mmCIF file of C-alpha atoms and ligand atoms in Angstrom:
data_model
loop_
_atom_site.group_PDB
_atom_site.id
_atom_site.type_symbol
_atom_site.label_atom_id
_atom_site.label_comp_id
_atom_site.label_asym_id
_atom_site.label_seq_id
_atom_site.Cartn_x
_atom_site.Cartn_y
_atom_site.Cartn_z
ATOM 1 C CA MET M 22 -65.300 25.466 -20.844
ATOM 2 C CA GLU M 23 -63.434 22.487 -22.231
ATOM 3 C CA THR M 24 -61.028 20.862 -19.785
ATOM 4 C CA VAL M 25 -57.687 19.696 -21.170
ATOM 5 C CA THR M 26 -55.609 17.090 -19.331
ATOM 6 C CA LEU M 27 -51.858 17.177 -19.975
ATOM 7 C CA ASN M 28 -49.520 14.426 -18.899
ATOM 8 C CA ALA M 29 -46.328 15.182 -16.959
ATOM 9 C CA GLY M 30 -44.513 11.952 -17.776
ATOM 10 C CA THR M 31 -41.166 12.365 -19.540
ATOM 11 C CA PRO M 32 -38.862 15.262 -18.596
ATOM 12 C CA GLU M 33 -39.719 16.929 -21.915
ATOM 13 C CA GLU M 34 -43.465 16.617 -21.324
ATOM 14 C CA THR M 35 -42.980 17.937 -17.806
ATOM 15 C CA ARG M 36 -41.138 21.020 -19.077
ATOM 16 C CA GLU M 37 -44.001 21.731 -21.473
ATOM 17 C CA VAL M 38 -46.817 21.238 -18.964
ATOM 18 C CA VAL M 39 -44.996 23.281 -16.322
ATOM 19 C CA ALA M 40 -44.669 26.168 -18.814
ATOM 20 C CA LYS M 41 -48.362 25.868 -19.766
ATOM 21 C CA ALA M 42 -49.520 25.838 -16.134
ATOM 22 C CA VAL M 43 -47.321 28.837 -15.277
ATOM 23 C CA THR M 44 -48.761 30.794 -18.223
ATOM 24 C CA LEU M 45 -52.372 30.104 -17.210
ATOM 25 C CA LEU M 46 -51.708 30.844 -13.522
ATOM 26 C CA ASN M 47 -50.029 34.133 -14.479
ATOM 27 C CA GLU M 48 -53.137 35.006 -16.491
ATOM 28 C CA GLY M 49 -55.265 34.569 -13.364
ATOM 29 C CA LEU M 50 -56.745 31.199 -14.364
ATOM 30 C CA ILE M 51 -57.109 28.105 -12.162
ATOM 31 C CA VAL M 52 -55.300 24.810 -12.805
ATOM 32 C CA ALA M 53 -55.583 21.363 -11.162
ATOM 33 C CA LEU M 54 -52.159 20.162 -10.042
ATOM 34 C CA PRO M 55 -50.806 16.982 -8.461
ATOM 35 C CA THR M 56 -49.452 17.110 -4.916
ATOM 36 C CA GLU M 57 -48.161 14.228 -2.786
ATOM 37 C CA THR M 58 -51.428 14.193 -0.768
ATOM 38 C CA VAL M 59 -54.334 14.805 -3.158
ATOM 39 C CA TYR M 60 -54.784 16.864 -6.344
ATOM 40 C CA GLY M 61 -55.172 20.594 -5.702
ATOM 41 C CA LEU M 62 -57.067 23.292 -7.584
ATOM 42 C CA ALA M 63 -54.519 26.106 -7.742
ATOM 43 C CA ALA M 64 -54.603 29.865 -8.279
ATOM 44 C CA ASN M 65 -52.196 32.750 -7.668
ATOM 45 C CA ALA M 66 -52.866 33.388 -3.972
ATOM 46 C CA PHE M 67 -52.335 37.155 -4.425
ATOM 47 C CA ASN M 68 -55.042 37.367 -7.104
ATOM 48 C CA ALA M 69 -58.415 37.635 -5.333
ATOM 49 C CA GLU M 70 -60.376 37.154 -8.550
ATOM 50 C CA ALA M 71 -58.492 33.991 -9.430
ATOM 51 C CA CYS M 72 -59.124 32.686 -5.901
ATOM 52 C CA ALA M 73 -62.819 33.533 -6.263
ATOM 53 C CA ALA M 74 -62.840 31.277 -9.341
ATOM 54 C CA ILE M 75 -61.662 28.384 -7.130
ATOM 55 C CA PHE M 76 -64.674 28.861 -4.831
ATOM 56 C CA GLU M 77 -66.974 29.027 -7.850
ATOM 57 C CA ALA M 78 -65.595 25.911 -9.594
ATOM 58 C CA LYS M 79 -65.751 23.874 -6.370
ATOM 59 C CA GLU M 80 -69.103 25.317 -5.217
ATOM 60 C CA ARG M 81 -67.242 25.977 -1.999
ATOM 61 C CA PRO M 82 -68.868 28.220 0.618
ATOM 62 C CA SER M 83 -66.965 31.453 1.168
ATOM 63 C CA PHE M 84 -66.475 30.731 4.905
ATOM 64 C CA ASP M 85 -64.129 27.815 4.124
ATOM 65 C CA PRO M 86 -60.542 29.137 3.859
ATOM 66 C CA LEU M 87 -57.935 27.858 1.383
ATOM 67 C CA ILE M 88 -54.484 26.381 2.022
ATOM 68 C CA VAL M 89 -51.653 28.447 0.544
ATOM 69 C CA HIS M 90 -48.637 26.594 -0.856
ATOM 70 C CA VAL M 91 -45.174 28.149 -0.828
ATOM 71 C CA SER M 92 -41.845 27.262 -2.438
ATOM 72 C CA GLY M 93 -39.849 27.680 0.773
ATOM 73 C CA LYS M 94 -39.118 29.790 3.834
ATOM 74 C CA LYS M 95 -38.407 32.958 1.843
ATOM 75 C CA MET M 96 -41.825 32.892 0.178
ATOM 76 C CA LEU M 97 -43.421 31.931 3.492
ATOM 77 C CA ASP M 98 -42.018 35.085 5.095
ATOM 78 C CA THR M 99 -43.787 37.221 2.484
ATOM 79 C CA ILE M 100 -47.225 35.969 3.603
ATOM 80 C CA VAL M 101 -47.037 35.299 7.367
ATOM 81 C CA ASN M 102 -45.808 36.940 10.574
ATOM 82 C CA ILE M 103 -44.424 34.147 12.706
ATOM 83 C CA PRO M 104 -44.962 35.022 16.401
ATOM 84 C CA PRO M 105 -41.577 35.023 18.229
ATOM 85 C CA ASP M 106 -42.868 32.623 20.920
ATOM 86 C CA ILE M 107 -43.462 29.837 18.389
ATOM 87 C CA GLU M 108 -40.776 30.734 15.847
ATOM 88 C CA GLU M 109 -38.320 28.099 16.989
ATOM 89 C CA THR M 110 -40.943 25.334 16.770
ATOM 90 C CA VAL M 111 -42.100 26.518 13.336
ATOM 91 C CA ASN M 112 -38.508 26.455 12.074
ATOM 92 C CA VAL M 113 -37.886 22.988 13.491
ATOM 93 C CA LEU M 114 -41.101 21.645 11.933
ATOM 94 C CA ILE M 115 -40.181 23.201 8.589
ATOM 95 C CA ARG M 116 -36.763 21.538 8.736
ATOM 96 C CA GLU M 117 -38.284 18.217 9.712
ATOM 97 C CA PHE M 118 -41.381 18.011 7.501
ATOM 98 C CA TRP M 119 -41.091 20.422 4.543
ATOM 99 C CA PRO M 120 -41.445 19.831 1.709
ATOM 100 C CA GLY M 121 -44.217 17.463 2.773
ATOM 101 C CA PRO M 122 -47.767 16.993 4.028
ATOM 102 C CA LEU M 123 -47.731 19.325 7.057
ATOM 103 C CA THR M 124 -49.889 22.469 7.004
ATOM 104 C CA MET M 125 -49.396 25.125 9.695
ATOM 105 C CA VAL M 126 -51.912 27.828 10.561
ATOM 106 C CA LEU M 127 -50.052 31.118 11.123
ATOM 107 C CA PRO M 128 -50.931 34.835 11.402
ATOM 108 C CA LYS M 129 -51.246 36.262 7.887
ATOM 109 C CA LYS M 130 -49.801 39.424 6.402
ATOM 110 C CA ASN M 131 -52.131 41.944 4.738
ATOM 111 C CA ILE M 132 -50.858 40.957 1.306
ATOM 112 C CA VAL M 133 -52.945 37.745 1.512
ATOM 113 C CA PRO M 134 -56.437 38.595 0.205
ATOM 114 C CA ASP M 135 -59.321 38.098 2.655
ATOM 115 C CA ILE M 136 -61.102 35.737 0.283
ATOM 116 C CA VAL M 137 -58.233 33.221 0.691
ATOM 117 C CA THR M 138 -58.598 33.061 4.481
ATOM 118 C CA ALA M 139 -62.375 33.598 4.620
ATOM 119 C CA GLY M 140 -61.702 36.787 6.549
ATOM 120 C CA LEU M 141 -59.562 35.078 9.235
ATOM 121 C CA SER M 142 -56.403 36.709 10.542
ATOM 122 C CA THR M 143 -54.526 33.444 9.996
ATOM 123 C CA VAL M 144 -53.537 31.526 6.872
ATOM 124 C CA ALA M 145 -52.886 27.793 6.470
ATOM 125 C CA VAL M 146 -49.532 27.185 4.739
ATOM 126 C CA ARG M 147 -47.616 24.230 3.390
ATOM 127 C CA ARG M 148 -44.884 23.287 0.940
ATOM 128 C CA SER M 149 -45.637 20.362 -1.383
ATOM 129 C CA LYS M 150 -42.937 17.846 -2.257
ATOM 130 C CA ASN M 151 -44.523 16.792 -5.556
ATOM 131 C CA PRO M 152 -41.817 17.480 -8.197
ATOM 132 C CA VAL M 153 -44.226 18.896 -10.818
ATOM 133 C CA PHE M 154 -45.963 21.130 -8.282
ATOM 134 C CA SER M 155 -42.577 22.283 -6.946
ATOM 135 C CA GLU M 156 -41.334 23.099 -10.419
ATOM 136 C CA ILE M 157 -44.468 25.169 -11.179
ATOM 137 C CA ILE M 158 -44.350 27.207 -7.972
ATOM 138 C CA LYS M 159 -40.616 27.798 -8.375
ATOM 139 C CA GLU M 160 -41.067 29.167 -11.905
ATOM 140 C CA LEU M 161 -44.155 31.176 -11.019
ATOM 141 C CA GLU M 162 -42.461 32.718 -7.947
ATOM 142 C CA LEU M 163 -45.886 33.262 -6.377
ATOM 143 C CA PRO M 164 -47.703 31.428 -3.584
ATOM 144 C CA LEU M 165 -50.490 29.133 -4.771
ATOM 145 C CA ALA M 166 -53.838 28.880 -3.023
ATOM 146 C CA ALA M 167 -54.980 25.293 -3.592
ATOM 147 C CA PRO M 168 -57.752 23.347 -1.919
ATOM 148 C CA SER M 169 -58.440 19.755 -2.932
ATOM 149 C CA ALA M 170 -59.665 19.585 -6.551
ATOM 150 C CA ASN M 171 -63.165 18.264 -5.870
ATOM 151 C CA ILE M 172 -66.673 19.649 -5.624
ATOM 152 C CA PHE M 173 -67.262 20.863 -2.051
ATOM 153 C CA GLY M 174 -68.147 18.022 0.325
ATOM 154 C CA SER M 175 -67.133 15.300 -2.129
ATOM 155 C CA MET M 176 -64.101 12.995 -1.927
ATOM 156 C CA SER M 177 -60.637 14.372 -2.584
ATOM 157 C CA PRO M 178 -59.170 13.252 -5.919
ATOM 158 C CA THR M 179 -55.962 11.217 -5.891
ATOM 159 C CA SER M 180 -55.641 10.873 -9.676
ATOM 160 C CA ALA M 181 -56.131 13.111 -12.720
ATOM 161 C CA THR M 182 -59.069 10.886 -13.762
ATOM 162 C CA ALA M 183 -60.792 11.583 -10.441
ATOM 163 C CA VAL M 184 -60.224 15.348 -10.893
ATOM 164 C CA HIS M 185 -61.757 15.095 -14.346
ATOM 165 C CA LYS M 186 -64.847 13.378 -12.915
ATOM 166 C CA GLU M 187 -65.214 16.158 -10.348
ATOM 167 C CA LEU M 188 -64.407 19.297 -12.308
ATOM 168 C CA SER M 189 -64.545 18.682 -16.066
ATOM 169 C CA ASN M 190 -65.941 21.658 -17.999
ATOM 170 C CA ARG M 191 -65.328 23.905 -14.983
ATOM 171 C CA ILE M 192 -61.562 24.439 -15.280
ATOM 172 C CA PRO M 193 -59.230 24.869 -18.268
ATOM 173 C CA LEU M 194 -56.388 22.501 -17.338
ATOM 174 C CA ILE M 195 -55.554 19.384 -15.326
ATOM 175 C CA ILE M 196 -51.895 18.375 -15.002
ATOM 176 C CA ASP M 197 -51.629 14.592 -14.726
ATOM 177 C CA GLY M 198 -48.712 13.766 -12.459
ATOM 178 C CA GLY M 199 -49.828 10.196 -11.722
ATOM 179 C CA ALA M 200 -51.296 8.818 -8.504
ATOM 180 C CA CYS M 201 -50.700 10.745 -5.258
ATOM 181 C CA SER M 202 -48.083 9.084 -3.052
ATOM 182 C CA ASP M 203 -49.700 9.845 0.350
ATOM 183 C CA GLY M 204 -53.376 9.635 -0.647
ATOM 184 C CA VAL M 205 -54.971 11.648 2.182
ATOM 185 C CA GLU M 206 -54.932 15.403 2.745
ATOM 186 C CA SER M 207 -52.131 17.070 4.714
ATOM 187 C CA THR M 208 -52.037 17.209 8.484
ATOM 188 C CA ILE M 209 -53.172 20.656 9.717
ATOM 189 C CA ILE M 210 -51.834 22.061 12.992
ATOM 190 C CA ARG M 211 -51.889 25.244 15.041
ATOM 191 C CA ILE M 212 -48.993 25.839 17.432
ATOM 192 C CA GLU M 213 -49.516 27.507 20.803
ATOM 193 C CA SER M 214 -46.677 28.447 23.124
ATOM 194 C CA THR M 215 -46.943 27.346 26.747
ATOM 195 C CA GLU M 216 -45.186 27.895 30.070
ATOM 196 C CA ARG M 217 -43.539 24.523 29.523
ATOM 197 C CA PRO M 218 -40.481 24.174 27.278
ATOM 198 C CA LYS M 219 -42.602 22.455 24.623
ATOM 199 C CA PRO M 220 -45.597 24.083 22.889
ATOM 200 C CA ASN M 221 -49.104 22.714 22.406
ATOM 201 C CA ILE M 222 -49.704 21.364 18.910
ATOM 202 C CA HIS M 223 -53.411 21.508 18.117
ATOM 203 C CA LEU M 224 -54.290 18.887 15.517
ATOM 204 C CA LEU M 225 -56.973 20.477 13.332
ATOM 205 C CA ARG M 226 -56.926 17.667 10.757
ATOM 206 C CA PRO M 227 -55.038 14.356 11.053
ATOM 207 C CA GLY M 228 -52.968 13.410 8.009
ATOM 208 C CA PRO M 229 -49.770 11.746 6.790
ATOM 209 C CA VAL M 230 -47.622 13.585 9.359
ATOM 210 C CA THR M 231 -48.873 11.551 12.293
ATOM 211 C CA VAL M 232 -49.442 12.286 15.984
ATOM 212 C CA GLU M 233 -46.555 9.917 16.702
ATOM 213 C CA MET M 234 -44.266 11.994 14.455
ATOM 214 C CA LEU M 235 -45.391 15.329 15.978
ATOM 215 C CA LYS M 236 -45.141 14.231 19.636
ATOM 216 C CA LYS M 237 -41.418 14.915 19.723
ATOM 217 C CA PHE M 238 -42.040 18.605 19.114
ATOM 218 C CA GLY M 239 -44.894 19.395 21.506
ATOM 219 C CA LYS M 240 -47.992 18.182 23.296
ATOM 220 C CA VAL M 241 -50.396 17.086 20.585
ATOM 221 C CA LEU M 242 -54.047 17.936 21.286
ATOM 222 C CA LYS M 243 -56.545 16.189 19.050
ATOM 223 C CA GLU M 244 -59.112 18.855 18.246
ATOM 224 C CA GLN M 245 -60.782 16.894 15.475
ATOM 225 C CA ASP M 246 -62.557 14.660 18.029
ATOM 226 C CA SER M 247 -64.506 17.548 19.509
ATOM 227 C CA GLN M 248 -65.301 18.754 15.981
ATOM 228 C CA ILE M 249 -66.906 15.468 14.967
ATOM 229 C CA GLU M 250 -68.938 15.384 18.173
ATOM 230 C CA ASN M 251 -70.032 19.002 18.181
ATOM 231 C CA GLU M 252 -70.202 19.550 14.440
ATOM 232 C CA MET M 253 -68.687 22.931 15.263
ATOM 233 C CA PRO M 254 -65.463 23.291 13.337
ATOM 234 C CA ASN M 255 -62.441 24.800 15.058
ATOM 235 C CA SER M 256 -60.940 24.849 11.634
ATOM 236 C CA PRO M 257 -63.645 26.503 9.573
ATOM 237 C CA GLY M 258 -64.480 24.257 6.684
ATOM 238 C CA GLN M 259 -63.522 21.137 8.643
ATOM 239 C CA LEU M 260 -67.197 20.346 8.608
ATOM 240 C CA ALA M 261 -68.467 17.027 9.831
ATOM 241 C CA PHE M 262 -69.965 15.939 6.506
ATOM 242 C CA HIS M 263 -66.785 16.323 4.447
ATOM 243 C CA TYR M 264 -65.285 13.650 2.163
ATOM 244 C CA ALA M 265 -68.553 11.866 1.492
ATOM 245 C CA PRO M 266 -69.347 9.474 -1.339
ATOM 246 C CA ARG M 267 -72.884 9.783 -2.754
ATOM 247 C CA THR M 268 -73.695 6.279 -1.488
ATOM 248 C CA PRO M 269 -74.518 6.092 2.248
ATOM 249 C CA LEU M 270 -71.613 4.664 4.238
ATOM 250 C CA ARG M 271 -71.588 2.875 7.587
ATOM 251 C CA ILE M 272 -68.637 1.757 9.699
ATOM 252 C CA LEU M 273 -69.405 -1.742 10.977
ATOM 253 C CA ASP M 274 -67.408 -2.223 14.166
ATOM 254 C CA CYS M 275 -68.321 -5.855 14.529
ATOM 255 C CA PRO M 276 -69.145 -8.205 11.601
ATOM 256 C CA GLU M 277 -71.607 -10.191 13.728
ATOM 257 C CA ASN M 278 -73.850 -7.126 13.881
ATOM 258 C CA PHE M 279 -74.492 -7.032 10.122
ATOM 259 C CA LYS M 280 -78.121 -7.569 9.138
ATOM 260 C CA ALA M 281 -78.784 -7.205 5.427
ATOM 261 C CA ASP M 282 -82.013 -5.703 4.169
ATOM 262 C CA PRO M 283 -82.931 -8.172 1.369
ATOM 263 C CA SER M 284 -84.137 -5.350 -0.875
ATOM 264 C CA LYS M 285 -80.732 -3.609 -0.753
ATOM 265 C CA SER M 286 -77.278 -4.281 -2.192
ATOM 266 C CA TYR M 287 -74.102 -3.668 -0.233
ATOM 267 C CA ALA M 288 -70.440 -3.022 -1.038
ATOM 268 C CA LEU M 289 -67.532 -3.662 1.349
ATOM 269 C CA LEU M 290 -64.547 -1.467 2.125
ATOM 270 C CA SER M 291 -62.169 -3.986 3.651
ATOM 271 C CA TYR M 292 -58.967 -3.106 5.485
ATOM 272 C CA ARG M 293 -56.851 -6.218 4.895
ATOM 273 C CA GLY M 294 -59.153 -8.477 2.881
ATOM 274 C CA GLN M 295 -58.489 -11.359 5.256
ATOM 275 C CA GLU M 296 -61.168 -13.957 5.924
ATOM 276 C CA LYS M 297 -60.217 -14.201 9.578
ATOM 277 C CA ASP M 298 -61.300 -10.564 10.091
ATOM 278 C CA GLY M 299 -64.839 -11.861 9.587
ATOM 279 C CA TYR M 300 -66.288 -9.466 6.991
ATOM 280 C CA LEU M 301 -65.679 -11.117 3.623
ATOM 281 C CA ARG M 302 -68.175 -13.957 4.015
ATOM 282 C CA ILE M 303 -71.020 -12.399 5.992
ATOM 283 C CA HIS M 304 -72.661 -11.248 2.764
ATOM 284 C CA ASP M 305 -72.540 -11.666 -1.004
ATOM 285 C CA TRP M 306 -71.061 -8.198 -1.517
ATOM 286 C CA LYS M 307 -71.839 -6.379 -4.749
ATOM 287 C CA GLU M 308 -68.264 -5.083 -4.790
ATOM 288 C CA ILE M 309 -65.276 -5.359 -2.480
ATOM 289 C CA GLN M 310 -62.325 -2.983 -2.269
ATOM 290 C CA ILE M 311 -59.339 -3.930 -0.133
ATOM 291 C CA LEU M 312 -57.256 -1.048 1.235
ATOM 292 C CA SER M 313 -54.148 -2.990 2.154
ATOM 293 C CA PRO M 314 -54.243 -6.591 0.934
ATOM 294 C CA GLY M 315 -52.403 -9.010 3.195
ATOM 295 C CA SER M 316 -50.969 -7.835 6.443
ATOM 296 C CA GLY M 317 -52.564 -4.392 6.554
ATOM 297 C CA LYS M 318 -50.176 -1.505 6.072
ATOM 298 C CA LEU M 319 -51.651 1.864 6.943
ATOM 299 C CA PRO M 320 -49.660 4.016 4.464
ATOM 300 C CA GLU M 321 -50.764 1.685 1.657
ATOM 301 C CA ALA M 322 -54.355 1.897 2.921
ATOM 302 C CA ALA M 323 -54.103 5.704 2.855
ATOM 303 C CA VAL M 324 -52.846 5.734 -0.748
ATOM 304 C CA ARG M 325 -55.732 3.507 -1.859
ATOM 305 C CA PHE M 326 -58.422 5.077 0.345
ATOM 306 C CA PHE M 327 -60.118 7.673 -1.863
ATOM 307 C CA PHE M 328 -59.556 5.555 -4.988
ATOM 308 C CA SER M 329 -61.329 2.596 -3.335
ATOM 309 C CA LEU M 330 -64.131 4.742 -1.967
ATOM 310 C CA ARG M 331 -64.776 6.130 -5.458
ATOM 311 C CA LYS M 332 -64.883 2.599 -6.895
ATOM 312 C CA LEU M 333 -67.447 1.548 -4.295
ATOM 313 C CA ASP M 334 -69.451 4.715 -4.883
ATOM 314 C CA GLU M 335 -69.572 3.872 -8.598
ATOM 315 C CA SER M 336 -70.527 0.218 -7.972
ATOM 316 C CA GLY M 337 -74.242 0.999 -7.751
ATOM 317 C CA ALA M 338 -74.555 -0.562 -4.280
ATOM 318 C CA ASP M 339 -77.203 0.962 -2.002
ATOM 319 C CA GLU M 340 -74.860 1.155 0.959
ATOM 320 C CA ILE M 341 -71.122 0.967 1.635
ATOM 321 C CA ILE M 342 -70.087 -1.035 4.691
ATOM 322 C CA ALA M 343 -66.620 -0.113 5.988
ATOM 323 C CA GLU M 344 -64.412 -2.182 8.255
ATOM 324 C CA PRO M 345 -62.871 -0.113 11.070
ATOM 325 C CA ILE M 346 -59.259 1.019 10.588
ATOM 326 C CA PRO M 347 -56.688 1.054 13.423
ATOM 327 C CA GLY M 348 -56.558 4.648 14.700
ATOM 328 C CA LYS M 349 -52.767 4.841 14.916
ATOM 329 C CA GLY M 350 -50.249 6.436 12.548
ATOM 330 C CA VAL M 351 -51.883 7.561 9.312
ATOM 331 C CA GLY M 352 -54.791 5.249 10.258
ATOM 332 C CA LEU M 353 -56.091 8.139 12.377
ATOM 333 C CA ALA M 354 -56.438 10.237 9.200
ATOM 334 C CA ILE M 355 -58.239 7.443 7.334
ATOM 335 C CA LEU M 356 -60.579 6.848 10.260
ATOM 336 C CA ASP M 357 -61.315 10.593 10.456
ATOM 337 C CA ARG M 358 -62.310 10.658 6.746
ATOM 338 C CA LEU M 359 -64.394 7.492 7.212
ATOM 339 C CA GLN M 360 -66.239 8.906 10.222
ATOM 340 C CA ARG M 361 -67.079 12.079 8.333
ATOM 341 C CA ALA M 362 -68.206 10.076 5.282
ATOM 342 C CA ALA M 363 -70.476 8.031 7.564
ATOM 343 C CA LEU M 364 -72.413 11.006 8.933
HETATM 344 O O1 TXA I 26 -53.179 18.056 1.336
HETATM 345 C C1 TXA I 26 -53.799 19.123 1.318
HETATM 346 O O2 TXA I 26 -53.824 19.884 2.286
HETATM 347 C C2 TXA I 26 -54.563 19.462 0.033
HETATM 348 C C3 TXA I 26 -53.535 19.739 -1.066
HETATM 349 C C4 TXA I 26 -54.163 20.179 -2.342
HETATM 350 O O3 TXA I 26 -52.582 20.636 -0.608
HETATM 351 N N1 TXA I 26 -55.412 20.596 0.242
HETATM 352 C C5 TXA I 26 -56.554 20.524 0.970
HETATM 353 O O4 TXA I 26 -57.281 21.698 0.995
HETATM 354 O O5 TXA I 26 -56.920 19.529 1.539
HETATM 355 P P1 TXA I 26 -58.791 21.804 1.469
HETATM 356 O O6 TXA I 26 -59.249 23.151 1.119
HETATM 357 O O7 TXA I 26 -59.562 20.714 0.886
HETATM 358 O O8 TXA I 26 -58.710 21.735 3.016
HETATM 359 C C6 TXA I 26 -58.158 22.821 3.692
HETATM 360 C C7 TXA I 26 -58.643 22.881 5.072
HETATM 361 C C8 TXA I 26 -60.038 23.448 5.186
HETATM 362 O O9 TXA I 26 -60.926 22.464 5.636
HETATM 363 C C9 TXA I 26 -59.936 24.572 6.182
HETATM 364 O O10 TXA I 26 -60.800 24.372 7.247
HETATM 365 C C10 TXA I 26 -58.515 24.485 6.703
HETATM 366 O O11 TXA I 26 -57.794 23.801 5.753
HETATM 367 N N2 TXA I 26 -57.990 25.842 6.856
HETATM 368 C C11 TXA I 26 -57.605 26.676 5.884
HETATM 369 N N3 TXA I 26 -57.215 27.851 6.386
HETATM 370 C C12 TXA I 26 -57.356 27.777 7.723
HETATM 371 C C13 TXA I 26 -57.130 28.663 8.811
HETATM 372 N N4 TXA I 26 -56.669 29.901 8.610
HETATM 373 N N5 TXA I 26 -57.394 28.226 10.058
HETATM 374 C C14 TXA I 26 -57.850 26.991 10.268
HETATM 375 N N6 TXA I 26 -58.096 26.095 9.269
HETATM 376 C C15 TXA I 26 -57.855 26.482 8.029
HETATM 377 MG MG1 MG I 27 -60.992 19.404 0.564
#
């Protein structure tokens, strides 16, 4: 199958590509679409066959459930039953963070095919704020199942070029909406009511909606730590080895500990690119990518993360050495992806 990439640049182009994507999605085909986090591979969430095509194109195991995207609260209510004891929190979080990179796991209605949720009784839902994505889902008037548009286990794509590298000849259409503005996948949470006035917020995957931002609304419990240690996902599909480049990657906590094997070449993933951090000059690196040149800004590092990792993967180095990232704010999400890539 030949893969066509269409650009959503000018308003006129956008109108055309939105119409094209809606037509294909209505026909039960799958289309790669931009979101604010990473590119998604989308299908009509009510069409089990179309969703099966997502699993096939990504080589994704059937036990790994998909995220379903909605256009708003009305569409959300067609696919989930919100338990009364967490309804208020869900509504507050929707008001605060939607459209945006927050995914909530909620009890599903029967209308959602089992293939979407890998047989679970819950479904992960979010509303994207990307204007092209929003336009498509509004015109389609159907929820869109959309995991990241990469081969299973590989890095999430943050540009149409990266999607093309992952999935060319497997899907009919990629909509190019430019680079993703957040750069790492959405935050995934499960809400649990408690005896206390505030609920527990279980963090299944850290992302652009940070622990600091969620703290106001409940007690945030970081479940991803136990997942990395146990390799037993609480969120099925949140497997330890996710997000990996083909090149082996190691996080080097302390530059003094670096000992190069003379027969190997190394590439550096630097956080700030500053000499005083001690990494730049310990080796004649084959390639260096800097996540946030200068003072080190975590949102900028997040935007550049997968792009930089791909560059290093393509550099031909035998190993990628990564500087540690501060585990606060969206840094926690970057660190999580790095740790999984390093396994
Ligand atoms: O930012 C994002 O979330 C992107 C864009 C395209 O929206 N999507 C994305 O999807 O990252 P994906 O499939 O790569 O990751 C979805 C994760 C899976 O690892 C899965 O474990 C979790 O969501 N998930 C899905 N349904 C779930 C459920 N019912 N319960 C727990 N975890 C679930
Ligand atoms: Mg993914």
